[in-house]
Amino acid sequence: MDKFDDQYMLLEQLYEDSFYPDFLVDKLKYLLEDFINYLETNPKNQAEVEDKIYELIMNVNNFQYEFLDNDSEFDNLARECLLRDLEYILHWFHFPIDVEKVRSTREWD
C-alpha cells in the first residue's frame, strides 16, 4: 500500500483558528495519523476500514468535553474539517467509502 501524501496538512483550518487549542487539535491529528498508519500497514477490506472509521469517530467523541473545558468547542467547523480530511485520506488510499455514511454513524451533538 502507498504512503500517505506527506504534503497534505491535516486539520490545517483548525490550526489556523485560535479558537481551537493546538494541543487538542494535536490529539485529533494523532487519531487521523493513527488511521493513516493503519491504512498504510494493514491489508484490509472495506468493512474493516469502516469499522476503523467508526472507532476513530468514537474516539473523537471523547474530546468534546475537553474542548468545552478549554473555552472552545468541537463545533460544525471542526467536524467538517475532520470529515474533509477523512474524505481526502480515503480517496488517497482508493477506498470508495461515502463520508456521508460515516457522518450518519457519528455521535456528535
PDB file of N, CA and C in Angstrom:
ATOM      1  N   MET A   1       0.856  -1.180   0.000  1.00  0.00           N
ATOM      2  CA  MET A   1       0.000   0.000   0.000  1.00  0.00           C
ATOM      3  C   MET A   1       0.898   1.237   0.000  1.00  0.00           C
ATOM      4  N   ASP A   2       0.444   2.257  -0.676  1.00  0.00           N
ATOM      5  CA  ASP A   2       1.190   3.507  -0.761  1.00  0.00           C
ATOM      6  C   ASP A   2       1.254   4.216   0.580  1.00  0.00           C
ATOM      7  N   LYS A   3       2.230   5.110   0.674  1.00  0.00           N
ATOM      8  CA  LYS A   3       2.334   6.001   1.829  1.00  0.00           C
ATOM      9  C   LYS A   3       1.435   7.205   1.589  1.00  0.00           C
ATOM     10  N   PHE A   4       0.968   7.791   2.684  1.00  0.00           N
ATOM     11  CA  PHE A   4       0.078   8.943   2.591  1.00  0.00           C
ATOM     12  C   PHE A   4       0.830  10.161   2.074  1.00  0.00           C
ATOM     13  N   ASP A   5       0.099  11.059   1.475  1.00  0.00           N
ATOM     14  CA  ASP A   5       0.593  12.319   0.921  1.00  0.00           C
ATOM     15  C   ASP A   5       1.256  13.160   2.017  1.00  0.00           C
ATOM     16  N   ASP A   6       2.584  13.230   2.001  1.00  0.00           N
ATOM     17  CA  ASP A   6       3.293  13.967   3.047  1.00  0.00           C
ATOM     18  C   ASP A   6       3.203  15.482   2.881  1.00  0.00           C
ATOM     19  N   GLN A   7       2.580  15.949   1.820  1.00  0.00           N
ATOM     20  CA  GLN A   7       2.381  17.383   1.606  1.00  0.00           C
ATOM     21  C   GLN A   7       1.028  17.875   2.140  1.00  0.00           C
ATOM     22  N   TYR A   8       0.161  16.955   2.482  1.00  0.00           N
ATOM     23  CA  TYR A   8      -1.173  17.318   2.937  1.00  0.00           C
ATOM     24  C   TYR A   8      -1.135  17.714   4.409  1.00  0.00           C
ATOM     25  N   MET A   9      -1.707  18.860   4.715  1.00  0.00           N
ATOM     26  CA  MET A   9      -1.735  19.381   6.082  1.00  0.00           C
ATOM     27  C   MET A   9      -3.048  18.968   6.755  1.00  0.00           C
ATOM     28  N   LEU A  10      -2.972  18.013   7.644  1.00  0.00           N
ATOM     29  CA  LEU A  10      -4.156  17.568   8.376  1.00  0.00           C
ATOM     30  C   LEU A  10      -4.654  18.660   9.310  1.00  0.00           C
ATOM     31  N   LEU A  11      -5.961  18.883   9.309  1.00  0.00           N
ATOM     32  CA  LEU A  11      -6.638  19.820  10.199  1.00  0.00           C
ATOM     33  C   LEU A  11      -6.073  21.243  10.113  1.00  0.00           C
ATOM     34  N   GLU A  12      -5.601  21.593   8.957  1.00  0.00           N
ATOM     35  CA  GLU A  12      -4.957  22.894   8.757  1.00  0.00           C
ATOM     36  C   GLU A  12      -5.857  24.055   9.194  1.00  0.00           C
ATOM     37  N   GLN A  13      -7.114  23.992   8.849  1.00  0.00           N
ATOM     38  CA  GLN A  13      -8.037  25.079   9.171  1.00  0.00           C
ATOM     39  C   GLN A  13      -8.186  25.249  10.689  1.00  0.00           C
ATOM     40  N   LEU A  14      -8.143  24.163  11.433  1.00  0.00           N
ATOM     41  CA  LEU A  14      -8.266  24.257  12.886  1.00  0.00           C
ATOM     42  C   LEU A  14      -7.002  24.834  13.513  1.00  0.00           C
ATOM     43  N   TYR A  15      -5.852  24.467  12.970  1.00  0.00           N
ATOM     44  CA  TYR A  15      -4.598  25.032  13.477  1.00  0.00           C
ATOM     45  C   TYR A  15      -4.513  26.541  13.215  1.00  0.00           C
ATOM     46  N   GLU A  16      -5.122  26.988  12.142  1.00  0.00           N
ATOM     47  CA  GLU A  16      -5.078  28.407  11.789  1.00  0.00           C
ATOM     48  C   GLU A  16      -6.044  29.259  12.609  1.00  0.00           C
ATOM     49  N   ASP A  17      -6.979  28.617  13.303  1.00  0.00           N
ATOM     50  CA  ASP A  17      -8.003  29.337  14.057  1.00  0.00           C
ATOM     51  C   ASP A  17      -7.700  29.216  15.552  1.00  0.00           C
ATOM     52  N   SER A  18      -7.444  30.336  16.199  1.00  0.00           N
ATOM     53  CA  SER A  18      -7.052  30.326  17.614  1.00  0.00           C
ATOM     54  C   SER A  18      -8.171  29.859  18.544  1.00  0.00           C
ATOM     55  N   PHE A  19      -9.389  29.732  18.045  1.00  0.00           N
ATOM     56  CA  PHE A  19     -10.497  29.228  18.843  1.00  0.00           C
ATOM     57  C   PHE A  19     -10.254  27.778  19.269  1.00  0.00           C
ATOM     58  N   TYR A  20      -9.499  27.041  18.476  1.00  0.00           N
ATOM     59  CA  TYR A  20      -9.225  25.633  18.740  1.00  0.00           C
ATOM     60  C   TYR A  20      -7.817  25.493  19.318  1.00  0.00           C
ATOM     61  N   PRO A  21      -7.710  25.082  20.584  1.00  0.00           N
ATOM     62  CA  PRO A  21      -6.387  24.931  21.198  1.00  0.00           C
ATOM     63  C   PRO A  21      -5.538  23.912  20.433  1.00  0.00           C
ATOM     64  N   ASP A  22      -4.314  24.307  20.132  1.00  0.00           N
ATOM     65  CA  ASP A  22      -3.434  23.434  19.353  1.00  0.00           C
ATOM     66  C   ASP A  22      -3.252  22.060  19.991  1.00  0.00           C
ATOM     67  N   PHE A  23      -3.171  22.000  21.315  1.00  0.00           N
ATOM     68  CA  PHE A  23      -2.934  20.700  21.946  1.00  0.00           C
ATOM     69  C   PHE A  23      -4.123  19.760  21.738  1.00  0.00           C
ATOM     70  N   LEU A  24      -5.331  20.306  21.600  1.00  0.00           N
ATOM     71  CA  LEU A  24      -6.492  19.459  21.319  1.00  0.00           C
ATOM     72  C   LEU A  24      -6.553  19.091  19.838  1.00  0.00           C
ATOM     73  N   VAL A  25      -6.199  20.016  18.985  1.00  0.00           N
ATOM     74  CA  VAL A  25      -6.133  19.705  17.559  1.00  0.00           C
ATOM     75  C   VAL A  25      -5.060  18.638  17.336  1.00  0.00           C
ATOM     76  N   ASP A  26      -3.967  18.724  18.089  1.00  0.00           N
ATOM     77  CA  ASP A  26      -2.930  17.690  18.002  1.00  0.00           C
ATOM     78  C   ASP A  26      -3.496  16.309  18.328  1.00  0.00           C
ATOM     79  N   LYS A  27      -4.383  16.231  19.316  1.00  0.00           N
ATOM     80  CA  LYS A  27      -4.987  14.945  19.674  1.00  0.00           C
ATOM     81  C   LYS A  27      -5.851  14.404  18.534  1.00  0.00           C
ATOM     82  N   LEU A  28      -6.596  15.296  17.894  1.00  0.00           N
ATOM     83  CA  LEU A  28      -7.396  14.885  16.739  1.00  0.00           C
ATOM     84  C   LEU A  28      -6.490  14.438  15.594  1.00  0.00           C
ATOM     85  N   LYS A  29      -5.425  15.200  15.385  1.00  0.00           N
ATOM     86  CA  LYS A  29      -4.470  14.865  14.322  1.00  0.00           C
ATOM     87  C   LYS A  29      -3.846  13.491  14.581  1.00  0.00           C
ATOM     88  N   TYR A  30      -3.547  13.218  15.841  1.00  0.00           N
ATOM     89  CA  TYR A  30      -2.982  11.918  16.178  1.00  0.00           C
ATOM     90  C   TYR A  30      -3.940  10.787  15.781  1.00  0.00           C
ATOM     91  N   LEU A  31      -5.232  10.986  16.019  1.00  0.00           N
ATOM     92  CA  LEU A  31      -6.211   9.965  15.630  1.00  0.00           C
ATOM     93  C   LEU A  31      -6.214   9.754  14.116  1.00  0.00           C
ATOM     94  N   LEU A  32      -6.143  10.845  13.361  1.00  0.00           N
ATOM     95  CA  LEU A  32      -6.085  10.725  11.901  1.00  0.00           C
ATOM     96  C   LEU A  32      -4.789  10.050  11.468  1.00  0.00           C
ATOM     97  N   GLU A  33      -3.671  10.409  12.108  1.00  0.00           N
ATOM     98  CA  GLU A  33      -2.395   9.783  11.755  1.00  0.00           C
ATOM     99  C   GLU A  33      -2.400   8.293  12.089  1.00  0.00           C
ATOM    100  N   ASP A  34      -3.042   7.934  13.171  1.00  0.00           N
ATOM    101  CA  ASP A  34      -3.175   6.522  13.525  1.00  0.00           C
ATOM    102  C   ASP A  34      -3.994   5.783  12.461  1.00  0.00           C
ATOM    103  N   PHE A  35      -5.060   6.419  11.990  1.00  0.00           N
ATOM    104  CA  PHE A  35      -5.877   5.843  10.923  1.00  0.00           C
ATOM    105  C   PHE A  35      -5.052   5.689   9.643  1.00  0.00           C
ATOM    106  N   ILE A  36      -4.282   6.706   9.316  1.00  0.00           N
ATOM    107  CA  ILE A  36      -3.414   6.645   8.133  1.00  0.00           C
ATOM    108  C   ILE A  36      -2.413   5.498   8.273  1.00  0.00           C
ATOM    109  N   ASN A  37      -1.798   5.395   9.430  1.00  0.00           N
ATOM    110  CA  ASN A  37      -0.844   4.312   9.668  1.00  0.00           C
ATOM    111  C   ASN A  37      -1.514   2.954   9.497  1.00  0.00           C
ATOM    112  N   TYR A  38      -2.723   2.832   9.990  1.00  0.00           N
ATOM    113  CA  TYR A  38      -3.486   1.597   9.812  1.00  0.00           C
ATOM    114  C   TYR A  38      -3.656   1.280   8.330  1.00  0.00           C
ATOM    115  N   LEU A  39      -4.027   2.290   7.546  1.00  0.00           N
ATOM    116  CA  LEU A  39      -4.240   2.057   6.111  1.00  0.00           C
ATOM    117  C   LEU A  39      -2.930   1.742   5.393  1.00  0.00           C
ATOM    118  N   GLU A  40      -1.840   2.307   5.856  1.00  0.00           N
ATOM    119  CA  GLU A  40      -0.544   2.073   5.215  1.00  0.00           C
ATOM    120  C   GLU A  40       0.034   0.698   5.524  1.00  0.00           C
ATOM    121  N   THR A  41      -0.327   0.128   6.650  1.00  0.00           N
ATOM    122  CA  THR A  41       0.380  -1.069   7.109  1.00  0.00           C
ATOM    123  C   THR A  41      -0.445  -2.349   7.179  1.00  0.00           C
ATOM    124  N   ASN A  42      -1.723  -2.258   6.999  1.00  0.00           N
ATOM    125  CA  ASN A  42      -2.550  -3.452   7.163  1.00  0.00           C
ATOM    126  C   ASN A  42      -3.347  -3.761   5.902  1.00  0.00           C
ATOM    127  N   PRO A  43      -3.308  -5.034   5.476  1.00  0.00           N
ATOM    128  CA  PRO A  43      -4.230  -5.412   4.399  1.00  0.00           C
ATOM    129  C   PRO A  43      -5.644  -5.380   4.957  1.00  0.00           C
ATOM    130  N   LYS A  44      -6.572  -4.867   4.197  1.00  0.00           N
ATOM    131  CA  LYS A  44      -7.923  -4.710   4.729  1.00  0.00           C
ATOM    132  C   LYS A  44      -8.961  -4.684   3.628  1.00  0.00           C
ATOM    133  N   ASN A  45     -10.191  -4.874   4.052  1.00  0.00           N
ATOM    134  CA  ASN A  45     -11.306  -4.736   3.135  1.00  0.00           C
ATOM    135  C   ASN A  45     -12.139  -3.535   3.586  1.00  0.00           C
ATOM    136  N   GLN A  46     -13.142  -3.221   2.824  1.00  0.00           N
ATOM    137  CA  GLN A  46     -13.937  -2.027   3.095  1.00  0.00           C
ATOM    138  C   GLN A  46     -14.631  -2.096   4.455  1.00  0.00           C
ATOM    139  N   ALA A  47     -15.136  -3.248   4.830  1.00  0.00           N
ATOM    140  CA  ALA A  47     -15.821  -3.380   6.119  1.00  0.00           C
ATOM    141  C   ALA A  47     -14.862  -3.108   7.277  1.00  0.00           C
ATOM    142  N   GLU A  48     -13.636  -3.591   7.176  1.00  0.00           N
ATOM    143  CA  GLU A  48     -12.638  -3.331   8.224  1.00  0.00           C
ATOM    144  C   GLU A  48     -12.315  -1.850   8.327  1.00  0.00           C
ATOM    145  N   VAL A  49     -12.211  -1.193   7.180  1.00  0.00           N
ATOM    146  CA  VAL A  49     -11.922   0.242   7.169  1.00  0.00           C
ATOM    147  C   VAL A  49     -13.092   1.017   7.778  1.00  0.00           C
ATOM    148  N   GLU A  50     -14.304   0.621   7.450  1.00  0.00           N
ATOM    149  CA  GLU A  50     -15.476   1.283   8.033  1.00  0.00           C
ATOM    150  C   GLU A  50     -15.497   1.107   9.550  1.00  0.00           C
ATOM    151  N   ASP A  51     -15.121  -0.074  10.038  1.00  0.00           N
ATOM    152  CA  ASP A  51     -15.045  -0.294  11.480  1.00  0.00           C
ATOM    153  C   ASP A  51     -13.999   0.606  12.114  1.00  0.00           C
ATOM    154  N   LYS A  52     -12.885   0.768  11.440  1.00  0.00           N
ATOM    155  CA  LYS A  52     -11.811   1.631  11.961  1.00  0.00           C
ATOM    156  C   LYS A  52     -12.265   3.094  11.975  1.00  0.00           C
ATOM    157  N   ILE A  53     -13.035   3.501  10.981  1.00  0.00           N
ATOM    158  CA  ILE A  53     -13.568   4.862  10.950  1.00  0.00           C
ATOM    159  C   ILE A  53     -14.536   5.060  12.117  1.00  0.00           C
ATOM    160  N   TYR A  54     -15.375   4.091  12.345  1.00  0.00           N
ATOM    161  CA  TYR A  54     -16.308   4.173  13.473  1.00  0.00           C
ATOM    162  C   TYR A  54     -15.533   4.326  14.787  1.00  0.00           C
ATOM    163  N   GLU A  55     -14.477   3.553  14.942  1.00  0.00           N
ATOM    164  CA  GLU A  55     -13.626   3.650  16.135  1.00  0.00           C
ATOM    165  C   GLU A  55     -13.017   5.053  16.250  1.00  0.00           C
ATOM    166  N   LEU A  56     -12.546   5.604  15.143  1.00  0.00           N
ATOM    167  CA  LEU A  56     -11.983   6.954  15.137  1.00  0.00           C
ATOM    168  C   LEU A  56     -13.023   7.964  15.614  1.00  0.00           C
ATOM    169  N   ILE A  57     -14.229   7.856  15.105  1.00  0.00           N
ATOM    170  CA  ILE A  57     -15.288   8.800  15.475  1.00  0.00           C
ATOM    171  C   ILE A  57     -15.649   8.660  16.955  1.00  0.00           C
ATOM    172  N   MET A  58     -15.678   7.446  17.461  1.00  0.00           N
ATOM    173  CA  MET A  58     -15.956   7.254  18.880  1.00  0.00           C
ATOM    174  C   MET A  58     -14.855   7.895  19.729  1.00  0.00           C
ATOM    175  N   ASN A  59     -13.616   7.805  19.267  1.00  0.00           N
ATOM    176  CA  ASN A  59     -12.515   8.444  19.985  1.00  0.00           C
ATOM    177  C   ASN A  59     -12.613   9.970  19.924  1.00  0.00           C
ATOM    178  N   VAL A  60     -13.024  10.489  18.791  1.00  0.00           N
ATOM    179  CA  VAL A  60     -13.219  11.942  18.665  1.00  0.00           C
ATOM    180  C   VAL A  60     -14.287  12.405  19.651  1.00  0.00           C
ATOM    181  N   ASN A  61     -15.323  11.623  19.812  1.00  0.00           N
ATOM    182  CA  ASN A  61     -16.389  11.973  20.753  1.00  0.00           C
ATOM    183  C   ASN A  61     -15.851  12.215  22.159  1.00  0.00           C
ATOM    184  N   ASN A  62     -14.806  11.504  22.523  1.00  0.00           N
ATOM    185  CA  ASN A  62     -14.231  11.656  23.857  1.00  0.00           C
ATOM    186  C   ASN A  62     -13.624  13.031  24.091  1.00  0.00           C
ATOM    187  N   PHE A  63     -13.340  13.760  23.037  1.00  0.00           N
ATOM    188  CA  PHE A  63     -12.695  15.073  23.177  1.00  0.00           C
ATOM    189  C   PHE A  63     -13.681  16.228  23.267  1.00  0.00           C
ATOM    190  N   GLN A  64     -14.951  15.990  23.042  1.00  0.00           N
ATOM    191  CA  GLN A  64     -15.912  17.087  23.013  1.00  0.00           C
ATOM    192  C   GLN A  64     -15.891  17.915  24.297  1.00  0.00           C
ATOM    193  N   TYR A  65     -15.897  17.256  25.433  1.00  0.00           N
ATOM    194  CA  TYR A  65     -15.925  17.987  26.703  1.00  0.00           C
ATOM    195  C   TYR A  65     -14.576  18.640  26.996  1.00  0.00           C
ATOM    196  N   GLU A  66     -13.525  18.043  26.509  1.00  0.00           N
ATOM    197  CA  GLU A  66     -12.207  18.649  26.693  1.00  0.00           C
ATOM    198  C   GLU A  66     -12.118  19.979  25.935  1.00  0.00           C
ATOM    199  N   PHE A  67     -12.734  20.041  24.771  1.00  0.00           N
ATOM    200  CA  PHE A  67     -12.800  21.314  24.047  1.00  0.00           C
ATOM    201  C   PHE A  67     -13.572  22.347  24.878  1.00  0.00           C
ATOM    202  N   LEU A  68     -14.712  21.950  25.404  1.00  0.00           N
ATOM    203  CA  LEU A  68     -15.520  22.866  26.215  1.00  0.00           C
ATOM    204  C   LEU A  68     -14.766  23.328  27.451  1.00  0.00           C
ATOM    205  N   ASP A  69     -14.030  22.430  28.079  1.00  0.00           N
ATOM    206  CA  ASP A  69     -13.252  22.777  29.265  1.00  0.00           C
ATOM    207  C   ASP A  69     -12.133  23.772  28.960  1.00  0.00           C
ATOM    208  N   ASN A  70     -11.800  23.924  27.698  1.00  0.00           N
ATOM    209  CA  ASN A  70     -10.728  24.832  27.286  1.00  0.00           C
ATOM    210  C   ASN A  70     -11.267  25.998  26.467  1.00  0.00           C
ATOM    211  N   ASP A  71     -12.491  26.423  26.796  1.00  0.00           N
ATOM    212  CA  ASP A  71     -13.125  27.583  26.162  1.00  0.00           C
ATOM    213  C   ASP A  71     -13.170  27.467  24.643  1.00  0.00           C
ATOM    214  N   SER A  72     -13.435  26.278  24.179  1.00  0.00           N
ATOM    215  CA  SER A  72     -13.556  26.014  22.758  1.00  0.00           C
ATOM    216  C   SER A  72     -14.754  25.103  22.576  1.00  0.00           C
ATOM    217  N   GLU A  73     -14.876  24.570  21.382  1.00  0.00           N
ATOM    218  CA  GLU A  73     -15.989  23.672  21.094  1.00  0.00           C
ATOM    219  C   GLU A  73     -15.629  22.843  19.880  1.00  0.00           C
ATOM    220  N   PHE A  74     -16.001  21.584  19.921  1.00  0.00           N
ATOM    221  CA  PHE A  74     -15.872  20.749  18.726  1.00  0.00           C
ATOM    222  C   PHE A  74     -17.150  20.975  17.924  1.00  0.00           C
ATOM    223  N   ASP A  75     -17.173  22.066  17.200  1.00  0.00           N
ATOM    224  CA  ASP A  75     -18.368  22.561  16.516  1.00  0.00           C
ATOM    225  C   ASP A  75     -18.439  22.077  15.073  1.00  0.00           C
ATOM    226  N   ASN A  76     -19.399  22.618  14.332  1.00  0.00           N
ATOM    227  CA  ASN A  76     -19.593  22.208  12.935  1.00  0.00           C
ATOM    228  C   ASN A  76     -18.355  22.424  12.089  1.00  0.00           C
ATOM    229  N   LEU A  77     -17.658  23.532  12.274  1.00  0.00           N
ATOM    230  CA  LEU A  77     -16.441  23.796  11.503  1.00  0.00           C
ATOM    231  C   LEU A  77     -15.399  22.712  11.767  1.00  0.00           C
ATOM    232  N   ALA A  78     -15.207  22.379  13.029  1.00  0.00           N
ATOM    233  CA  ALA A  78     -14.227  21.350  13.381  1.00  0.00           C
ATOM    234  C   ALA A  78     -14.637  19.994  12.810  1.00  0.00           C
ATOM    235  N   ARG A  79     -15.907  19.673  12.891  1.00  0.00           N
ATOM    236  CA  ARG A  79     -16.402  18.401  12.351  1.00  0.00           C
ATOM    237  C   ARG A  79     -16.200  18.331  10.845  1.00  0.00           C
ATOM    238  N   GLU A  80     -16.556  19.420  10.166  1.00  0.00           N
ATOM    239  CA  GLU A  80     -16.406  19.450   8.710  1.00  0.00           C
ATOM    240  C   GLU A  80     -14.944  19.335   8.304  1.00  0.00           C
ATOM    241  N   CYS A  81     -14.069  19.980   9.043  1.00  0.00           N
ATOM    242  CA  CYS A  81     -12.640  19.899   8.745  1.00  0.00           C
ATOM    243  C   CYS A  81     -12.149  18.464   8.914  1.00  0.00           C
ATOM    244  N   LEU A  82     -12.534  17.832  10.004  1.00  0.00           N
ATOM    245  CA  LEU A  82     -12.137  16.452  10.246  1.00  0.00           C
ATOM    246  C   LEU A  82     -12.687  15.529   9.164  1.00  0.00           C
ATOM    247  N   LEU A  83     -13.945  15.682   8.815  1.00  0.00           N
ATOM    248  CA  LEU A  83     -14.549  14.826   7.784  1.00  0.00           C
ATOM    249  C   LEU A  83     -13.944  15.075   6.404  1.00  0.00           C
ATOM    250  N   ARG A  84     -13.613  16.322   6.116  1.00  0.00           N
ATOM    251  CA  ARG A  84     -12.967  16.639   4.835  1.00  0.00           C
ATOM    252  C   ARG A  84     -11.609  15.939   4.746  1.00  0.00           C
ATOM    253  N   ASP A  85     -10.847  15.973   5.842  1.00  0.00           N
ATOM    254  CA  ASP A  85      -9.558  15.288   5.855  1.00  0.00           C
ATOM    255  C   ASP A  85      -9.738  13.780   5.762  1.00  0.00           C
ATOM    256  N   LEU A  86     -10.722  13.271   6.431  1.00  0.00           N
ATOM    257  CA  LEU A  86     -11.010  11.839   6.349  1.00  0.00           C
ATOM    258  C   LEU A  86     -11.370  11.444   4.922  1.00  0.00           C
ATOM    259  N   GLU A  87     -12.157  12.264   4.267  1.00  0.00           N
ATOM    260  CA  GLU A  87     -12.515  12.010   2.870  1.00  0.00           C
ATOM    261  C   GLU A  87     -11.267  12.011   1.980  1.00  0.00           C
ATOM    262  N   TYR A  88     -10.366  12.960   2.213  1.00  0.00           N
ATOM    263  CA  TYR A  88      -9.120  13.023   1.437  1.00  0.00           C
ATOM    264  C   TYR A  88      -8.298  11.753   1.660  1.00  0.00           C
ATOM    265  N   ILE A  89      -8.189  11.327   2.902  1.00  0.00           N
ATOM    266  CA  ILE A  89      -7.415  10.125   3.232  1.00  0.00           C
ATOM    267  C   ILE A  89      -7.998   8.911   2.526  1.00  0.00           C
ATOM    268  N   LEU A  90      -9.309   8.751   2.599  1.00  0.00           N
ATOM    269  CA  LEU A  90      -9.956   7.617   1.942  1.00  0.00           C
ATOM    270  C   LEU A  90      -9.748   7.650   0.438  1.00  0.00           C
ATOM    271  N   HIS A  91      -9.853   8.825  -0.151  1.00  0.00           N
ATOM    272  CA  HIS A  91      -9.625   8.971  -1.586  1.00  0.00           C
ATOM    273  C   HIS A  91      -8.172   8.604  -1.925  1.00  0.00           C
ATOM    274  N   TRP A  92      -7.237   9.079  -1.128  1.00  0.00           N
ATOM    275  CA  TRP A  92      -5.814   8.817  -1.368  1.00  0.00           C
ATOM    276  C   TRP A  92      -5.533   7.314  -1.416  1.00  0.00           C
ATOM    277  N   PHE A  93      -6.175   6.575  -0.514  1.00  0.00           N
ATOM    278  CA  PHE A  93      -5.952   5.133  -0.432  1.00  0.00           C
ATOM    279  C   PHE A  93      -6.955   4.322  -1.250  1.00  0.00           C
ATOM    280  N   HIS A  94      -7.743   5.019  -2.062  1.00  0.00           N
ATOM    281  CA  HIS A  94      -8.666   4.365  -3.005  1.00  0.00           C
ATOM    282  C   HIS A  94      -9.741   3.524  -2.328  1.00  0.00           C
ATOM    283  N   PHE A  95     -10.284   4.053  -1.242  1.00  0.00           N
ATOM    284  CA  PHE A  95     -11.412   3.396  -0.600  1.00  0.00           C
ATOM    285  C   PHE A  95     -12.667   4.200  -0.914  1.00  0.00           C
ATOM    286  N   PRO A  96     -13.577   3.622  -1.688  1.00  0.00           N
ATOM    287  CA  PRO A  96     -14.793   4.343  -2.095  1.00  0.00           C
ATOM    288  C   PRO A  96     -15.862   4.330  -0.997  1.00  0.00           C
ATOM    289  N   ILE A  97     -15.485   4.873   0.156  1.00  0.00           N
ATOM    290  CA  ILE A  97     -16.408   4.911   1.294  1.00  0.00           C
ATOM    291  C   ILE A  97     -17.066   6.283   1.320  1.00  0.00           C
ATOM    292  N   ASP A  98     -18.370   6.288   1.396  1.00  0.00           N
ATOM    293  CA  ASP A  98     -19.148   7.525   1.410  1.00  0.00           C
ATOM    294  C   ASP A  98     -19.023   8.194   2.775  1.00  0.00           C
ATOM    295  N   VAL A  99     -18.438   9.386   2.787  1.00  0.00           N
ATOM    296  CA  VAL A  99     -18.262  10.111   4.039  1.00  0.00           C
ATOM    297  C   VAL A  99     -19.613  10.454   4.662  1.00  0.00           C
ATOM    298  N   GLU A 100     -20.631  10.632   3.841  1.00  0.00           N
ATOM    299  CA  GLU A 100     -21.970  10.888   4.379  1.00  0.00           C
ATOM    300  C   GLU A 100     -22.470   9.689   5.179  1.00  0.00           C
ATOM    301  N   LYS A 101     -22.107   8.493   4.749  1.00  0.00           N
ATOM    302  CA  LYS A 101     -22.469   7.295   5.513  1.00  0.00           C
ATOM    303  C   LYS A 101     -21.750   7.315   6.857  1.00  0.00           C
ATOM    304  N   VAL A 102     -20.482   7.678   6.822  1.00  0.00           N
ATOM    305  CA  VAL A 102     -19.703   7.786   8.053  1.00  0.00           C
ATOM    306  C   VAL A 102     -20.336   8.831   8.963  1.00  0.00           C
ATOM    307  N   ARG A 103     -20.717   9.946   8.379  1.00  0.00           N
ATOM    308  CA  ARG A 103     -21.319  11.042   9.135  1.00  0.00           C
ATOM    309  C   ARG A 103     -22.570  10.554   9.877  1.00  0.00           C
ATOM    310  N   SER A 104     -23.310   9.668   9.277  1.00  0.00           N
ATOM    311  CA  SER A 104     -24.546   9.214   9.898  1.00  0.00           C
ATOM    312  C   SER A 104     -24.301   8.344  11.129  1.00  0.00           C
ATOM    313  N   THR A 105     -23.093   7.795  11.277  1.00  0.00           N
ATOM    314  CA  THR A 105     -22.785   6.956  12.430  1.00  0.00           C
ATOM    315  C   THR A 105     -22.177   7.745  13.580  1.00  0.00           C
ATOM    316  N   ARG A 106     -21.882   9.002  13.355  1.00  0.00           N
ATOM    317  CA  ARG A 106     -21.228   9.775  14.404  1.00  0.00           C
ATOM    318  C   ARG A 106     -22.184  10.066  15.549  1.00  0.00           C
ATOM    319  N   GLU A 107     -21.636  10.367  16.681  1.00  0.00           N
ATOM    320  CA  GLU A 107     -22.431  10.705  17.848  1.00  0.00           C
ATOM    321  C   GLU A 107     -22.146  12.133  18.296  1.00  0.00           C
ATOM    322  N   TRP A 108     -21.842  12.993  17.360  1.00  0.00           N
ATOM    323  CA  TRP A 108     -21.562  14.374  17.707  1.00  0.00           C
ATOM    324  C   TRP A 108     -22.865  15.108  17.940  1.00  0.00           C
ATOM    325  N   ASP A 109     -22.866  15.947  18.939  1.00  0.00           N
ATOM    326  CA  ASP A 109     -24.043  16.772  19.225  1.00  0.00           C
ATOM    327  C   ASP A 109     -24.128  17.932  18.255  1.00  0.00           C
TER     328      ASP A 109
END
